[in-house]
XYZ file of C-alpha atoms in Angstrom:
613
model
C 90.876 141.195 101.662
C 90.137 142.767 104.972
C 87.027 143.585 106.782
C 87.723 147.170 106.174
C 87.809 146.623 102.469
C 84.366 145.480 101.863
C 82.588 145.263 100.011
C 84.511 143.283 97.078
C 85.173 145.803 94.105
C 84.404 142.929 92.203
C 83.223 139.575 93.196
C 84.119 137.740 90.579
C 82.288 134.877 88.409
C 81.518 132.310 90.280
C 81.444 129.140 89.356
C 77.977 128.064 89.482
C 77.774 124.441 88.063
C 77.271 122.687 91.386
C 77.715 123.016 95.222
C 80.861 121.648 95.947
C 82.462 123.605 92.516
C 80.965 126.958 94.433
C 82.771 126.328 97.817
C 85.614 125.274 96.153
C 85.557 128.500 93.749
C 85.232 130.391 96.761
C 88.194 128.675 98.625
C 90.496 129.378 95.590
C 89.304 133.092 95.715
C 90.863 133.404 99.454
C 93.992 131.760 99.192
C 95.821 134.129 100.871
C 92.943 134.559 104.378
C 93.270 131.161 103.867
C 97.433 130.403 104.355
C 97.547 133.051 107.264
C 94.571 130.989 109.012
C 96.616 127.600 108.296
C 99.832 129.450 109.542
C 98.191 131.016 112.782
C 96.682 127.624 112.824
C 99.344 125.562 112.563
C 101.557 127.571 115.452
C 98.463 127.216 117.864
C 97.754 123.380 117.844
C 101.611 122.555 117.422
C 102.095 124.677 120.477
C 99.177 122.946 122.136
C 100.680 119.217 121.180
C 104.323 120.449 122.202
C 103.035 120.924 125.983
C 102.906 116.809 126.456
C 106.775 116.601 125.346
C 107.512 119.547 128.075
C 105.735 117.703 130.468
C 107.521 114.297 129.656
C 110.511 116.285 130.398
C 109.957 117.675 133.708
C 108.679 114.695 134.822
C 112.342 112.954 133.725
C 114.211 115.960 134.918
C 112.209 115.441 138.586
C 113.017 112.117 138.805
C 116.450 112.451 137.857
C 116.618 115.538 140.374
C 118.507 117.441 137.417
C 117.328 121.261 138.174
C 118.893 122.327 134.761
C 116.864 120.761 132.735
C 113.813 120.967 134.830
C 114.658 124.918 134.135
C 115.174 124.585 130.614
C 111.725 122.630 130.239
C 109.876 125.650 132.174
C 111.363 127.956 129.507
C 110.065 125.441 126.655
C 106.830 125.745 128.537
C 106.503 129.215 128.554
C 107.568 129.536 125.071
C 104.670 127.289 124.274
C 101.676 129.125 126.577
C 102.929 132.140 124.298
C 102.494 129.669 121.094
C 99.293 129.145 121.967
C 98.141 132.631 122.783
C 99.526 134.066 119.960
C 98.301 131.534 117.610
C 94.832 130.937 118.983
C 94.058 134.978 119.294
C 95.621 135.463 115.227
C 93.937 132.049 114.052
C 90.845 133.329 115.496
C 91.103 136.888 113.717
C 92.165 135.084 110.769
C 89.101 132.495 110.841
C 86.240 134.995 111.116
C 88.030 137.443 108.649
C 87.692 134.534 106.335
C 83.643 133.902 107.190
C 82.986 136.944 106.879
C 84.494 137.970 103.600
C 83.458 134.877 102.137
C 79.711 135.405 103.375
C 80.300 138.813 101.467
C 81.664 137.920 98.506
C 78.167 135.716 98.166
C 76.166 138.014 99.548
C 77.487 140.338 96.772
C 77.339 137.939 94.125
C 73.190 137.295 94.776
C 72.752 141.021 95.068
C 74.088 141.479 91.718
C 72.231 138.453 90.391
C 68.964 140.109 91.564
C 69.291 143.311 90.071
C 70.683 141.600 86.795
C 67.564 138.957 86.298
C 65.440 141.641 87.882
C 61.670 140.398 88.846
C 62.487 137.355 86.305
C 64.480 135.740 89.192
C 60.986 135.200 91.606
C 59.298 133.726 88.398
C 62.078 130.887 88.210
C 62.870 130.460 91.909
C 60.447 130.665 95.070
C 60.875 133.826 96.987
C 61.435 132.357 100.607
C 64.107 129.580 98.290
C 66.222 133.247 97.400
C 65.284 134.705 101.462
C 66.999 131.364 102.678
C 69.895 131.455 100.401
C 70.833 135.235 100.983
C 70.399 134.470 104.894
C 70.831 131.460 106.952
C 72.557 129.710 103.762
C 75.313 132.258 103.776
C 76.673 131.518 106.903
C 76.780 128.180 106.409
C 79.045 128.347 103.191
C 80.905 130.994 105.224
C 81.195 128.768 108.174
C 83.225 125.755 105.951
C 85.216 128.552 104.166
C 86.461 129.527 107.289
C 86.807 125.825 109.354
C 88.603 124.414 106.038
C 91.905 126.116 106.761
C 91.603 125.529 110.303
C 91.083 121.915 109.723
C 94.220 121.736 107.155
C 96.037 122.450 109.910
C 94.985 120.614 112.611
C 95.294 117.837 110.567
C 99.809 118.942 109.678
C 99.480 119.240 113.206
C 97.958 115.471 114.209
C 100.698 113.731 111.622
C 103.111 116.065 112.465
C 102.407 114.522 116.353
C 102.347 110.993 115.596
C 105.842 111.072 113.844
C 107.114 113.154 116.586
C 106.597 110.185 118.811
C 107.198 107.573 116.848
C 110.667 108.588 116.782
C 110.431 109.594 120.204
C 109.241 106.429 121.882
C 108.327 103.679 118.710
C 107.455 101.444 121.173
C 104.309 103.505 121.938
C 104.623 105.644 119.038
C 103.732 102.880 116.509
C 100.362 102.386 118.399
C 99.129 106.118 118.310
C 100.423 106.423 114.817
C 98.197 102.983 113.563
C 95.002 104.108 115.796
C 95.305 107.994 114.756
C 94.179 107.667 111.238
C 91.241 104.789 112.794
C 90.012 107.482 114.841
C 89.921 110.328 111.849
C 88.031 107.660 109.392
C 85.785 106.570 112.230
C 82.642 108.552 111.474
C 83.153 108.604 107.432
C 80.047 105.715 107.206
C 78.090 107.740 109.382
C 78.343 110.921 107.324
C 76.338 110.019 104.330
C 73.274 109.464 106.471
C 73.890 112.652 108.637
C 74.482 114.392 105.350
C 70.753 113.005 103.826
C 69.274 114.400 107.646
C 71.082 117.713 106.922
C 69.274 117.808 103.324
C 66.318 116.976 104.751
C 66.015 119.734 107.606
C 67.229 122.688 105.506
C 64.495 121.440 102.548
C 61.681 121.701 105.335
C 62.876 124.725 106.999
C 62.965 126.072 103.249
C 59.526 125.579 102.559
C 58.747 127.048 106.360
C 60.419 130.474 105.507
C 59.163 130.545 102.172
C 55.738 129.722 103.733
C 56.231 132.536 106.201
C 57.488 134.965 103.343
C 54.078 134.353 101.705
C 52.120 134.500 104.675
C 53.569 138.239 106.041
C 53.422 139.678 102.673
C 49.881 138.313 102.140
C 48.978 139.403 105.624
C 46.493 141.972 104.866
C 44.721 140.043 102.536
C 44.204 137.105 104.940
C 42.830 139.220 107.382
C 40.336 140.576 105.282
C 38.822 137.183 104.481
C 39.633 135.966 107.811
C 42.511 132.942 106.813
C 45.107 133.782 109.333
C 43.897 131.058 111.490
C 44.125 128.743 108.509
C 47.260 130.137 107.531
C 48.818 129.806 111.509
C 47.990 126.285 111.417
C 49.884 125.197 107.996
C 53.216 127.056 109.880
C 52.747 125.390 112.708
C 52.533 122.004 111.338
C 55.323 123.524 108.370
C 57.837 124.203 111.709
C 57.388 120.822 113.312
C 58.235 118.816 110.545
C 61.500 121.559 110.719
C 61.496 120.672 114.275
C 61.021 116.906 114.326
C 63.701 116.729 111.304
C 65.902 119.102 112.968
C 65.779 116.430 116.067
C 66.455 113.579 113.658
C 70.013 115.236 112.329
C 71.140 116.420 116.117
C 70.918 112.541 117.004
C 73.083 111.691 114.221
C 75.358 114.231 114.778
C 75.207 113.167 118.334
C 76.287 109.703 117.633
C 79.414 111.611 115.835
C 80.544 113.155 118.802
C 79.784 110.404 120.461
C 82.076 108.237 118.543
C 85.151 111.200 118.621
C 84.678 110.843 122.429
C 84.643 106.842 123.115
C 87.183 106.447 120.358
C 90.128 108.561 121.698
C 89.556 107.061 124.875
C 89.884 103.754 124.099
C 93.047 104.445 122.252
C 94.250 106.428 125.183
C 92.932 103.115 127.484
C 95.315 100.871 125.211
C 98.317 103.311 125.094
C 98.162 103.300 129.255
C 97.988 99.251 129.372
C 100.753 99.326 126.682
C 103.131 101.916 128.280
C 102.659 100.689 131.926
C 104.114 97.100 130.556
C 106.833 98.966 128.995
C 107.817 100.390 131.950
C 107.433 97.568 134.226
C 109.467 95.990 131.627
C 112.904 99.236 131.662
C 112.089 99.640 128.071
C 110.510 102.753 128.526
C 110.987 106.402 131.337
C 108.282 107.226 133.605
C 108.666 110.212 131.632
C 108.476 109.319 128.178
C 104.848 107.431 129.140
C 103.677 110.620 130.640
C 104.855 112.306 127.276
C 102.852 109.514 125.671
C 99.758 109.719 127.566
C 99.856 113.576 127.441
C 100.069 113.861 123.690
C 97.007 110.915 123.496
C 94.909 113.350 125.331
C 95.879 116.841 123.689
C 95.248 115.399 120.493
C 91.719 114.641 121.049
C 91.821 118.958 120.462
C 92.581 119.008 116.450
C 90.358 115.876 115.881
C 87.457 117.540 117.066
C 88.191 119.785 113.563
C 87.707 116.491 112.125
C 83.867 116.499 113.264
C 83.435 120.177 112.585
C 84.635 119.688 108.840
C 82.231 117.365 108.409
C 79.237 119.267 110.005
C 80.113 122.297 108.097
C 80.405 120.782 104.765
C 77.528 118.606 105.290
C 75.472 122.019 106.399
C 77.035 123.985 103.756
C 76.727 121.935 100.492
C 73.199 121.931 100.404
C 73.303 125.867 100.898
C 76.014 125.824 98.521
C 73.886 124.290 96.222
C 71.443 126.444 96.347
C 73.356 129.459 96.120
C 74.873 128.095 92.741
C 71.380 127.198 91.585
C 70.484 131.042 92.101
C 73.664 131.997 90.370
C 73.421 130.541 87.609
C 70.675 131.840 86.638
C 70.613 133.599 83.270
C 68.759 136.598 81.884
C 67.723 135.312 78.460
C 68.260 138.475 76.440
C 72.050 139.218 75.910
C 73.503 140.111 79.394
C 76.333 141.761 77.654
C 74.939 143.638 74.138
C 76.716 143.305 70.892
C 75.922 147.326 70.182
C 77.283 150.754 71.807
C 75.804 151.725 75.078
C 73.607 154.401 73.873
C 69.793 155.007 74.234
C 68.190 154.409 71.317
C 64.677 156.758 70.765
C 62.043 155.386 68.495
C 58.666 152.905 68.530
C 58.672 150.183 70.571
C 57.871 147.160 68.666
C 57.382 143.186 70.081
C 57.145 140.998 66.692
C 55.981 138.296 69.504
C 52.271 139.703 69.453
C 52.430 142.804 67.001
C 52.313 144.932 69.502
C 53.926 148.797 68.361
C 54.047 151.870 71.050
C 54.775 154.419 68.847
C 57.258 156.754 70.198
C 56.241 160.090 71.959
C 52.508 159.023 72.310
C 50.297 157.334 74.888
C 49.321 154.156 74.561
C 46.861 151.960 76.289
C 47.637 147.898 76.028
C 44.016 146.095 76.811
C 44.653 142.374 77.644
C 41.586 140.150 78.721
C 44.052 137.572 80.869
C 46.010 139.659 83.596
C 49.055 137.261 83.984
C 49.091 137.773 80.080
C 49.354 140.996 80.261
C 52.060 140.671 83.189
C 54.078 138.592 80.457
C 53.813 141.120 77.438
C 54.774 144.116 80.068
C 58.038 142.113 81.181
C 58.980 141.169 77.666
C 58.457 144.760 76.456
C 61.362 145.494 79.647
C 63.782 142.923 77.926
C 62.832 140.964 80.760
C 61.037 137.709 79.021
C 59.825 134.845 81.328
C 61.484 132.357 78.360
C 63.070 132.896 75.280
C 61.768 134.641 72.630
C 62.023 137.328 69.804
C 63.547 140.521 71.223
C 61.636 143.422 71.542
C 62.289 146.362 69.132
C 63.513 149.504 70.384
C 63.760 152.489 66.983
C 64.693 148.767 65.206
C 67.142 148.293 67.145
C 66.915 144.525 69.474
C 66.834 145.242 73.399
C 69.273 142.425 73.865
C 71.506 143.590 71.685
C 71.950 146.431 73.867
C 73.917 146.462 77.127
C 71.927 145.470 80.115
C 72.582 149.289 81.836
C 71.025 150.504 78.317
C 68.231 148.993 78.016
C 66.906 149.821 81.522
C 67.937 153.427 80.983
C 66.054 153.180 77.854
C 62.766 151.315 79.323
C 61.952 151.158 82.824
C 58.462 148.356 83.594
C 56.544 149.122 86.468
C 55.011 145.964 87.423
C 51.387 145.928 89.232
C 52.780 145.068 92.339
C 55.483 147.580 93.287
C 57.697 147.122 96.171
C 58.621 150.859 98.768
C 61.791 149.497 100.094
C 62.053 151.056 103.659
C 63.450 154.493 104.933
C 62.678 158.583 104.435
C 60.276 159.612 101.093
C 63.133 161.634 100.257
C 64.830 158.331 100.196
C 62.691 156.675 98.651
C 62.158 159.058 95.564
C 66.319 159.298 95.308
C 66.238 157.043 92.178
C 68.466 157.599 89.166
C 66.761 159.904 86.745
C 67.249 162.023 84.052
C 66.790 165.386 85.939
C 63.823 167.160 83.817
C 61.147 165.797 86.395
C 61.220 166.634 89.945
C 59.877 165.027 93.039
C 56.996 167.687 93.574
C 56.048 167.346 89.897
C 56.299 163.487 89.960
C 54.112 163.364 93.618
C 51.390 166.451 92.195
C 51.085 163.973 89.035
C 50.341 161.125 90.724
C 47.814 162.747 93.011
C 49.472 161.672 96.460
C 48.753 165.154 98.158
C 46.645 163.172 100.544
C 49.985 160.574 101.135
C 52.154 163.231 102.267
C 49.492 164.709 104.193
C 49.115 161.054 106.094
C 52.622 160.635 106.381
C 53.390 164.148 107.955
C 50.735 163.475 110.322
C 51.961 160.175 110.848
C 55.791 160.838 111.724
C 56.697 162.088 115.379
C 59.871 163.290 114.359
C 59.478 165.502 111.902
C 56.487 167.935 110.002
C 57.792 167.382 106.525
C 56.479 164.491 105.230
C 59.647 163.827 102.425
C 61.747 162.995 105.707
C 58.553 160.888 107.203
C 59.785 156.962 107.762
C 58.148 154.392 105.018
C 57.654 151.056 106.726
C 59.154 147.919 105.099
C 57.045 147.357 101.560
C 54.744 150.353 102.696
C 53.083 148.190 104.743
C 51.821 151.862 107.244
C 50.179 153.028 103.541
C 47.116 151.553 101.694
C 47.148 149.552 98.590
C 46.453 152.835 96.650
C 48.833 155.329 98.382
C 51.729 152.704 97.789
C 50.546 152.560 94.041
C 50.573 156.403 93.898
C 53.894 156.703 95.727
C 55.541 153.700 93.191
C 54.276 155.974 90.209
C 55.707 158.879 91.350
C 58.752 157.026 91.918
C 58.779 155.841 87.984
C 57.921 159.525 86.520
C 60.614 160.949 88.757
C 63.208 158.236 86.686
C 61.742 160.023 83.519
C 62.922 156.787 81.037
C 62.735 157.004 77.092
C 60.005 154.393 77.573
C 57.811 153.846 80.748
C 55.489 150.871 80.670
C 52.833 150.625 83.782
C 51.062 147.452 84.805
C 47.688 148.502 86.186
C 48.867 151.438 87.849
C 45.737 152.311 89.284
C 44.015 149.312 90.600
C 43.813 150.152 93.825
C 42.326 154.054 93.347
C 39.621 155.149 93.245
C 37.657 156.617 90.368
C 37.922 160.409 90.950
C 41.606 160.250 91.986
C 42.298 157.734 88.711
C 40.927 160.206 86.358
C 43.176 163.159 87.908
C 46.153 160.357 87.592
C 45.380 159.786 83.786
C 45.657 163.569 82.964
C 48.330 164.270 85.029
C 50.594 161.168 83.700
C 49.588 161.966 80.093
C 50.898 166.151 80.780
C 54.013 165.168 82.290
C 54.968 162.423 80.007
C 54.091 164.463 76.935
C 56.835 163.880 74.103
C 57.890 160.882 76.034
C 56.788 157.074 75.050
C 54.051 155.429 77.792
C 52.358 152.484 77.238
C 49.719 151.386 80.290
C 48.359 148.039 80.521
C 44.940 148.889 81.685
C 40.989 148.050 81.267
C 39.817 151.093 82.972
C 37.809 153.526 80.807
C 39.228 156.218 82.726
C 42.688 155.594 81.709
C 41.716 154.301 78.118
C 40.042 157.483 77.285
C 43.148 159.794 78.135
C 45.493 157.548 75.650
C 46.267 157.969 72.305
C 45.530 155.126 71.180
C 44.893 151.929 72.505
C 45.467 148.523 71.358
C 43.481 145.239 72.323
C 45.689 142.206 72.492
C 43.783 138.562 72.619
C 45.585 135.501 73.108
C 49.227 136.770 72.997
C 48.216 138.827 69.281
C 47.075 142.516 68.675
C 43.592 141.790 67.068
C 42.240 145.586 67.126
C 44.083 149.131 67.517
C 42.057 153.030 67.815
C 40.635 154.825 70.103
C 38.614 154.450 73.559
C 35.012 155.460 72.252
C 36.019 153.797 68.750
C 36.720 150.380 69.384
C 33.685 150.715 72.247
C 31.676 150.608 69.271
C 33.163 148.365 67.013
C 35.203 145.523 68.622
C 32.773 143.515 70.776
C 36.179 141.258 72.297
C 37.288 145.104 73.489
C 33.861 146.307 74.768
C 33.566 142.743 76.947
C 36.947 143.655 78.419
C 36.264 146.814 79.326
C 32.816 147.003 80.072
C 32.920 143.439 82.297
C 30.349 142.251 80.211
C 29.095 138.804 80.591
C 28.343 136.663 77.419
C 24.676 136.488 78.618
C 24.387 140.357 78.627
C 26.691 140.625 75.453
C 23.913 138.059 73.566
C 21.102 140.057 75.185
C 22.538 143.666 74.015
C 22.969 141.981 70.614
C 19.087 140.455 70.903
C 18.684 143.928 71.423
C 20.129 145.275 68.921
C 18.837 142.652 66.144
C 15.129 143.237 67.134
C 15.380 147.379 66.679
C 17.377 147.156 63.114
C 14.414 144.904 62.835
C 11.988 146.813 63.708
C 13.489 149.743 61.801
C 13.474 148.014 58.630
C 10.085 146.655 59.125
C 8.971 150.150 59.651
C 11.123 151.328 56.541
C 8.445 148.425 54.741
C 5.820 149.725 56.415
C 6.801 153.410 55.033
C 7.257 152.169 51.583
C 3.819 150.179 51.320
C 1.626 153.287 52.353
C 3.217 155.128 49.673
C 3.004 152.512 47.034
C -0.791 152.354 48.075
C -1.058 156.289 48.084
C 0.264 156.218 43.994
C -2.086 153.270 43.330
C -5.145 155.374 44.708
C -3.911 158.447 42.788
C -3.631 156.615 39.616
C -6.965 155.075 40.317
């Protein structure tokens, strides 16, 4: 896979059951980036470790005065320099091809994830958790992709050096190959602890992006009740803790490096003080302890891949592990469906509370607990917080149908819509059946006075569908994003549209023209609205109370006004001491009505007696 080939026409499955399966799943999936990076890599550092053994030589040819071989080792020379740029320029292109493919492939892999668990996936994992994972963690899993190969072969190349010259020179050769493998296990008792600091600083700076996730989107809010001060001050003390454990980790790692440095030198300290006896001795060439030497000091190049490995897999297995956590996420319904993939039309039944929107008709949903009625509205998307009993679409179970089905068939509109950024024309180019168009989705949800604000609002251009909507519709108010997000779902025209408090955030006038228009366009269609607003309840069919998680009373608006007192308290925001007063009320005039009825019925006995009399 190139870069010119993404994105992947398929990820794959990953292999979600831990961190270190992930990275290795991924590894597996790149073999072949993976072998021309280890090739590439391997041509670079052996040219780089060959340049000692040319240098031995000239050194010998010198002091033998032999200009033949002092020839022969420029050519060897120059043969390596073009090693190393060949091998360091492909390696390179080779190494970032790999990062960056591999950062796609799990980039890919949590953008499907998202759009398969849907609004489900923030319910089981913390928003600025899934911002972290689809950012800053996916370089870091790219990052040991990519340095594993390159650390493969600096490692061929550091055993492929010590048995080069321990049959070049085992007098000296023995020594580098015993304190070679010293040197590469050197920092293994330190990693555990920088591995813990690692944890540590990408939990904290975790909770500091998820804190700042919250805080942006909650931004208007918080200035309206004046907490951005309060807000400012739990960041701050959110992004020194990231600070003051990011300082913690760097000394660690700092000690590593530390160690790689003091290490080969000391090595390279005893192979000097070794050799120079040697040679004092005859048993060894000037040049062979400059060959010596040399290689000592080149090789302190592919151990430093011995401290990167370790920093990236100690960076990336925590991100790795959170990646896997994400994907393996499952949507409880059938991901798959057991039945054909077509649409089924019919009522829309959930057995769970008894709930039934009758197909082709407009139903209100009344629920006294909003995060209740949240719940229900999911479920009825086949998108359940936990298991349960399907919901029933013309009989037939939503998760028996393919996921690409059901969504066709039912599309949830959830009280707090997102506007993704870019044009209105963009932002209204949603799949759809074709029998409702943008102007008749926009006229229906009254947002003549949006596109007026938006035209006015754009410098570069008068008509407002190619006007620029900020990130989340953050420019628009809480009621023109609501109108614009309800447009959006009656353009989509599904077999079943369910709406979470659509109208919240409008006001009265505009709600009512909302109601009618959404109950014209989606005439013949199936709408349910989760609602307590008499103007919307009085457009609907027929509306059904639900009270804790069970449908306790179904008619109409004005009927169950008068006749369900749990419906009228929803509705009407009554209080229980105004709901015993009414009832006080009440009980005194039916009193007083058949006291007077008495009354009535006395005077006319009396009337008879007198008559009789």
């Amino acid at each position: 896979m190139q870069i010119q080939d993404l994105p992947y026409p398929d990820p794959g499955v990953p292999d979600a059951r831990s961190g270190p399966r992930f990275l290795w799943w991924l590894g597996r999936n790149q073999l072949g980036g993976q072998f021309k990076s280890l090739a590439w890599g391997l041509l670079h550092f052996v040219s780089v470790c060959t340049l000692p053994f040319c240098v031995g030589l000239a050194v010998q040819a010198v002091v033998d005065r032999s200009g033949s071989r002092l020839a022969l080792t420029g050519g060897l020379m120059a043969l390596c320099g073009a090693g190393i740029a060949v091998g360091d320029t492909f390696l390179h292109r080779a190494a970032v091809t790999n990062w960056i493919t591999a950062a796609a492939r799990v980039q890919q892999l949590l953008g499907r994830q998202a759009a398969h668990l849907g609004s489900a996936l923030t319910r089981r994992v913390a928003a600025g958790e899934v911002v972290a994972v689809s950012t800053g963690d996916v370089e870091k899993i790219g990052w040991f992709v990519e340095a594993l190969s390159r650390f493969l072969a600096a490692a061929l190349t550091v055993v492929v050096v010590c048995v080069g010259l321990f049959v070049y020179q085992p007098a000296l050769g023995v020594v580098v190959a015993v304190g070679m493998p010293l040197l590469a296990v050197s920092v293994l008792p330190l990693l555990p602890r920088a591995t813990r600091r690692a944890d540590v600083q990408r939990e904290k700076a975790g909770r500091a992006t998820e804190l700042a996730s919250d805080t942006v989107a909650g931004l208007r809010v918080l200035r309206g009740i004046g907490g951005e001060e309060l807000f400012l001050d739990r960041y701050r003390r959110a992004s020194q803790e990231v600070r003051h454990a990011a300082v913690r980790s760097a000394r660690m790692w700092s000690l590593i490096s530390a160690i790689q440095v003091l290490l080969p030198g000391l090595l390279l300290i005893v192979v000097v003080w070794h050799g120079v006896h040697l040679a004092r001795a005859g048993r060894i060439t000037v040049g062979e302890l400059v060959t010596v030497y040399s290689s000592v000091m080149v090789l302190s190049y592919p151990l430093r891949h011995f401290e990167e490995i370790a920093m990236a897999y100690s960076f990336s297995r925590p991100s790795a592990k959170r990646a896997a956590r994400v994907l393996s996420l499952e949507r409880v319904t059938d991901t798959v469906g057991s039945r054909a993939a077509e649409v089924p039309a019919g009522d829309l039944y959930d057995p769970a509370t008894g709930l039934l929107v009758p197909s082709g008709r407009f139903t209100a949903v009344v629920c006294g607990d909003p995060d209740a009625a949240g719940r229900l509205a999911e479920r009825l998307g086949g998108h359940p917080a936990e298991a349960s009993t399907s919901v029933l679409l013309n009989g037939v179970a939503l998760d028996e149908l393919p996921l690409a089905s059901a969504r066709t068939a039912v599309l949830v509109q959830d009280k707090d819509p997102v506007l993704l950024s870019g044009s209105l024309r963009e932002l209204l180019d949603v799949p759809s059946s074709g029998a409702v168009g943008p102007e008749e989705a926009l006229a229906a949800a009254q947002c003549g006075d949006v596109l007026v604000a938006l035209a006015q609002g754009s410098l570069d251009t008068d008509d407002p569908m190619d006007a620029r909507i900020t990130e989340r519709g953050r420019s628009l108010s809480g009621g023109q994003r609501q109108r614009l997000a309800l447009a959006r779902s009656l353009i989509t025209d599904p077999e079943v549209l369910v709406l979470d408090e659509p109208t919240s955030a409008v006001d009265s006038h505009t709600e009512a023209r909302i109601a009618d228009g959404v109950r014209k366009l989606r005439a013949g269609r199936t709408t349910a609205v989760f609602t307590s607003s008499p103007l919307l309840l009085d457009h609907a069919d027929r509306v059904v109370l639900v009270h804790e998680d069970e449908v306790v009373a179904v008619g109409t608006h004005r009927e169950l006004l008068r006749s369900e007192p749990r419906y009228r308290a929803v509705v009407t925001r009554e209080t229980e001491d105004e709901t015993a007063l009414r009832n006080a009320v009440a009980d005194e005039a039916a009193l007083r009505s058949t006291l007077d009825d008495h009354d009535v019925a006395l005077r006319g006995a009396l009337e008879e007696i007198e008559e009789t009399a």
